[in-house]
Short mmCIF file of C-alpha atoms in Angstrom, two decimals:
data_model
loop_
_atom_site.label_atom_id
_atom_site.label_comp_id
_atom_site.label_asym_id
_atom_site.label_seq_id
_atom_site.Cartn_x
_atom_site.Cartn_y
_atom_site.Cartn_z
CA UNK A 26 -17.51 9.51 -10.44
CA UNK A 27 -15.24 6.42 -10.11
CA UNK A 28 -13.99 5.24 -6.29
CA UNK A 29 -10.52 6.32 -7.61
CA UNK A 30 -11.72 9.65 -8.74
CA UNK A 31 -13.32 10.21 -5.34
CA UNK A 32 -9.88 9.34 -3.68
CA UNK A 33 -8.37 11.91 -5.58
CA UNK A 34 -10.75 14.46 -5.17
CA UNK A 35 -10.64 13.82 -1.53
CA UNK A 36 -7.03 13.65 -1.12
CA UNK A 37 -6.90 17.25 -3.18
CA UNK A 38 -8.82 18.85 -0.34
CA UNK A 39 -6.04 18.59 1.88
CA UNK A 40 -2.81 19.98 3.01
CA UNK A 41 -0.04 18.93 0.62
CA UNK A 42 1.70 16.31 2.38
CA UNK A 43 -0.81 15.45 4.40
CA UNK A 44 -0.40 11.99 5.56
CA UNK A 45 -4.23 10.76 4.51
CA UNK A 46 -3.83 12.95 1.15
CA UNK A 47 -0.50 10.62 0.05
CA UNK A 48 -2.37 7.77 1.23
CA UNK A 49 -5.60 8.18 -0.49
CA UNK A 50 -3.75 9.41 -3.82
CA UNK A 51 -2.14 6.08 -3.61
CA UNK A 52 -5.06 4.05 -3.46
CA UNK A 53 -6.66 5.75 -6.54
CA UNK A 54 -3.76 4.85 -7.93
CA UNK A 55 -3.77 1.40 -6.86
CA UNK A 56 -7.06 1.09 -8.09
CA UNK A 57 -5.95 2.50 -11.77
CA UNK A 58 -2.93 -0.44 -11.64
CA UNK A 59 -5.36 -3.06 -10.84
CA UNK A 60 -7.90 -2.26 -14.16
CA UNK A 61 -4.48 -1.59 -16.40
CA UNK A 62 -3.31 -4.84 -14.97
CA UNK A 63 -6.65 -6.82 -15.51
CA UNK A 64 -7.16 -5.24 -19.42
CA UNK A 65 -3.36 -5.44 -20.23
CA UNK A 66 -2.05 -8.53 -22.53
CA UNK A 67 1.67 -9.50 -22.79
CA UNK A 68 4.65 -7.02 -21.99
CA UNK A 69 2.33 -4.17 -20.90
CA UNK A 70 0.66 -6.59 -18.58
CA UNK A 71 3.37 -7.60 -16.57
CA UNK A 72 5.11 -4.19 -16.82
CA UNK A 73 1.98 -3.15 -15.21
CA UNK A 74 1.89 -5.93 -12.71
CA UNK A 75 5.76 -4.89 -11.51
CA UNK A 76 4.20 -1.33 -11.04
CA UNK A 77 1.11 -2.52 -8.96
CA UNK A 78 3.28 -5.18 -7.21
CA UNK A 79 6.07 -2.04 -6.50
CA UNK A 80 3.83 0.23 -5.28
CA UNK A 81 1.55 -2.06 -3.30
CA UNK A 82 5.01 -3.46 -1.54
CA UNK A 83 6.11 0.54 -0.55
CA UNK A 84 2.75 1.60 0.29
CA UNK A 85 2.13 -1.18 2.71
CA UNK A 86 5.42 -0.89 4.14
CA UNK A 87 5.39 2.79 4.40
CA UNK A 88 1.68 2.63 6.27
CA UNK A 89 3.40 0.27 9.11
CA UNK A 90 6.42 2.13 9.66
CA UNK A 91 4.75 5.48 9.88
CA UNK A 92 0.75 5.34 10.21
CA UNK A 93 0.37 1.95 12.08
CA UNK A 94 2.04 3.55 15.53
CA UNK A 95 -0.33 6.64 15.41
CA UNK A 96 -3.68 4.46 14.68
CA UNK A 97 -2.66 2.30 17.26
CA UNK A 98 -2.64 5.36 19.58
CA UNK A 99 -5.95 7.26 18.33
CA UNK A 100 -8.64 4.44 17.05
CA UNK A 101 -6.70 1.65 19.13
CA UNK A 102 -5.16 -1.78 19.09
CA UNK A 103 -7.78 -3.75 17.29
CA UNK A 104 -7.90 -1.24 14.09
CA UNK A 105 -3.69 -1.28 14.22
CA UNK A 106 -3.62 -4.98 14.58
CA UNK A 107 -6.73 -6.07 12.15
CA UNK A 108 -5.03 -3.22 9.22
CA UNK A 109 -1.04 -4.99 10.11
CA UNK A 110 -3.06 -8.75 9.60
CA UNK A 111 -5.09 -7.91 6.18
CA UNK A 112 -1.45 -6.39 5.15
CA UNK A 113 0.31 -9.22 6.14
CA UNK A 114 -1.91 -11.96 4.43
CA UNK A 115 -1.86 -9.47 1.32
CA UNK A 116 1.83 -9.58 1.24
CA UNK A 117 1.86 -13.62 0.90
CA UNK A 118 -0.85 -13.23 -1.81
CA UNK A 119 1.44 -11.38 -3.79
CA UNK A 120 4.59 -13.07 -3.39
CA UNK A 121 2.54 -15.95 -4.90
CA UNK A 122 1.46 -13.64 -7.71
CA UNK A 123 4.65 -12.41 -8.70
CA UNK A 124 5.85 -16.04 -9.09
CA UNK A 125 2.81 -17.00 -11.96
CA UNK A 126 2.87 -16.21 -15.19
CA UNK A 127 0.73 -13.05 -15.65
CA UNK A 128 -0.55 -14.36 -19.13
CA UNK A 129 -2.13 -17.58 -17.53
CA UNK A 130 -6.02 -17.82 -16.49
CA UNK A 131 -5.37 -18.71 -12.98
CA UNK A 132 -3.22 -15.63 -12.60
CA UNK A 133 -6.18 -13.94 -13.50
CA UNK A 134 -8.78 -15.12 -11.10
CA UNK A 135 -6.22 -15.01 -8.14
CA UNK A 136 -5.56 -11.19 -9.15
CA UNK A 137 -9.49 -10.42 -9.22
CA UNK A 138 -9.72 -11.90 -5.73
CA UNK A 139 -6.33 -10.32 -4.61
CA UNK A 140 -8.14 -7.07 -5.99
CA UNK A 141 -11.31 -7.67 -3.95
CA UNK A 142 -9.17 -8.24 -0.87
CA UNK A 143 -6.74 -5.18 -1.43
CA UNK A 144 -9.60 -2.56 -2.39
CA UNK A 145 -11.98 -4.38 1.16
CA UNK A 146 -8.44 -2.92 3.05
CA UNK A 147 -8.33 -0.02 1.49
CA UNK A 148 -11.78 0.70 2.33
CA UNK A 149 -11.59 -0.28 6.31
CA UNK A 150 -8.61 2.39 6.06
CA UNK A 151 -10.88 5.05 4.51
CA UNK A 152 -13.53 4.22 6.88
CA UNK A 153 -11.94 3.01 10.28
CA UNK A 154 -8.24 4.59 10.25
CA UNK A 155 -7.91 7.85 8.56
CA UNK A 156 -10.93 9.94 10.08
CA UNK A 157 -9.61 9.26 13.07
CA UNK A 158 -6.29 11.14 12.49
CA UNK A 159 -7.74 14.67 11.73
CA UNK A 160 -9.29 14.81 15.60
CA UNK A 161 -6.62 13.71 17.20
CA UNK A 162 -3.19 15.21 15.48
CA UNK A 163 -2.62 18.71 14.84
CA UNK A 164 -2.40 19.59 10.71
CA UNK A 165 1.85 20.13 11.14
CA UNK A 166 1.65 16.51 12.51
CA UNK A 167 0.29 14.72 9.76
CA UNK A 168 2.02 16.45 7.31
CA UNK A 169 5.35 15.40 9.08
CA UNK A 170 3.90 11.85 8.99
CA UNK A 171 3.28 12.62 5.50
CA UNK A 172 6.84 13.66 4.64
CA UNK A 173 7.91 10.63 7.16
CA UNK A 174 5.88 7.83 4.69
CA UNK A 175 7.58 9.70 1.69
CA UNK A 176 11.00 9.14 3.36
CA UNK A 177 10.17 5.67 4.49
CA UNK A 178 8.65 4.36 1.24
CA UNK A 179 11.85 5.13 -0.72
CA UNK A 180 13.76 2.95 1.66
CA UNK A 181 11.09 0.43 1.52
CA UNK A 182 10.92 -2.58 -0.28
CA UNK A 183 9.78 -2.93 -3.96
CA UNK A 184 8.65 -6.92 -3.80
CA UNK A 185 6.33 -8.69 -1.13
CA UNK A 186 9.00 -10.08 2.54
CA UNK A 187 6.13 -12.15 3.95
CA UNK A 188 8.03 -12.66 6.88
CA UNK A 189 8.75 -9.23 7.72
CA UNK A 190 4.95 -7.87 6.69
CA UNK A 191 2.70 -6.75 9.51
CA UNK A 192 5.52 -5.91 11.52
CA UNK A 193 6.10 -2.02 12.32
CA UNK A 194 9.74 -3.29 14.34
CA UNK A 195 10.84 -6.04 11.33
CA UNK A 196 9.90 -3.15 8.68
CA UNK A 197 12.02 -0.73 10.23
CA UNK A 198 14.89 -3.36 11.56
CA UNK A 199 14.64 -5.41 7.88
CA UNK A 200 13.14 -3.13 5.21
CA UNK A 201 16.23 -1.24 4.31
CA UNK A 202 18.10 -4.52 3.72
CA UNK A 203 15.75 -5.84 1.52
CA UNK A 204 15.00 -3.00 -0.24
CA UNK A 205 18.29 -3.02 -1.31
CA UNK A 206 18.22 -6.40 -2.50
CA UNK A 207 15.03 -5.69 -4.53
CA UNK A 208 16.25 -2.50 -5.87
CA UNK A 209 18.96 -4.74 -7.59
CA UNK A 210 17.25 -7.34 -8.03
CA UNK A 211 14.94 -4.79 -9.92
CA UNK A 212 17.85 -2.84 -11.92
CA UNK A 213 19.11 -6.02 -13.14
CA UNK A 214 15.53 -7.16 -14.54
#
């Protein structure tokens, strides 16, 4: 059974809406972009990168503005803050990749390591964050934080805002702006 088919399985034991079930669905997901992107020639390749790129952007943004507050409060500071830093560094990374040309080799190798980096994150989530919501946060609660990162994540960006990544307060004071922007910016492409 593949990681992402363990995410999945995982996620379908829970509650629907269950915060850590959207979250884990996503990374299986994530994790299906990444092998479509990395197998993919030509259109379909950077169709698929936009996807990746899209989802990657509203996923991150969605697990600051909703999840990052909570883990701060049940698995503490350090877990928030190290999570907000990898997400933040992530974010440049692919602000650089959406600027290359996805047919060229060193597009390639920096998406394998941007891969390695992204799917090391996902992991620390998997293992650090999200058991530590179940204990402390009654079932109703984390499926209003799930229905909360559905609600924030259509708002949320669809392209990498290094400057506002990390940042539970610039997410929530920016993100809507520049959503907008990208939403456009996406319609028009």
């Amino acid at each position: 059974m593949s990681k992402a088919d363990e995410e999945r399985a995982q996620a379908a034991r829970l509650p629907q809406d269950d915060v850590v079930g959207i979250l884990l669905e996503q990374h299986a997901r994530i994790r299906d972009l990444f092998a479509d992107v990395k197998t993919a020639e030509g259109e379909h390749k950077q169709q698929a990168f936009d996807e990746l790129r899209a989802l990657l952007a509203v996923h991150e943004t969605g697990e600051e503005m909703v999840l990052r507050p909570v883990t701060r409060d049940v698995a503490g500071a350090e877990v928030s803050e190290a999570r907000n830093h990898e997400e933040e560094a992530a974010n440049r990374v692919l602000a650089e990749l959406e600027k290359m040309d996805v047919g060229s080799a060193e597009f390639d190798t920096r998406l394998a390591q941007f891969e390695m980096a992204v799917l090391e994150h996902a992991e620390h989530e998997e293992q650090e964050e999200f058991p530590t919501l179940h204990p402390a946060r009654a079932e109703e609660q984390l499926q209003r934080m799930g229905r909360r990162l559905r609600t924030a994540e259509k708002i949320a960006p669809t392209h990498p805002h290094p400057a506002i990544a990390g940042s539970t307060t610039a997410q929530w004071a920016v993100g809507p702006f520049a959503s907008l922007v990208d939403r456009v910016k996406d319609a028009v492409k």
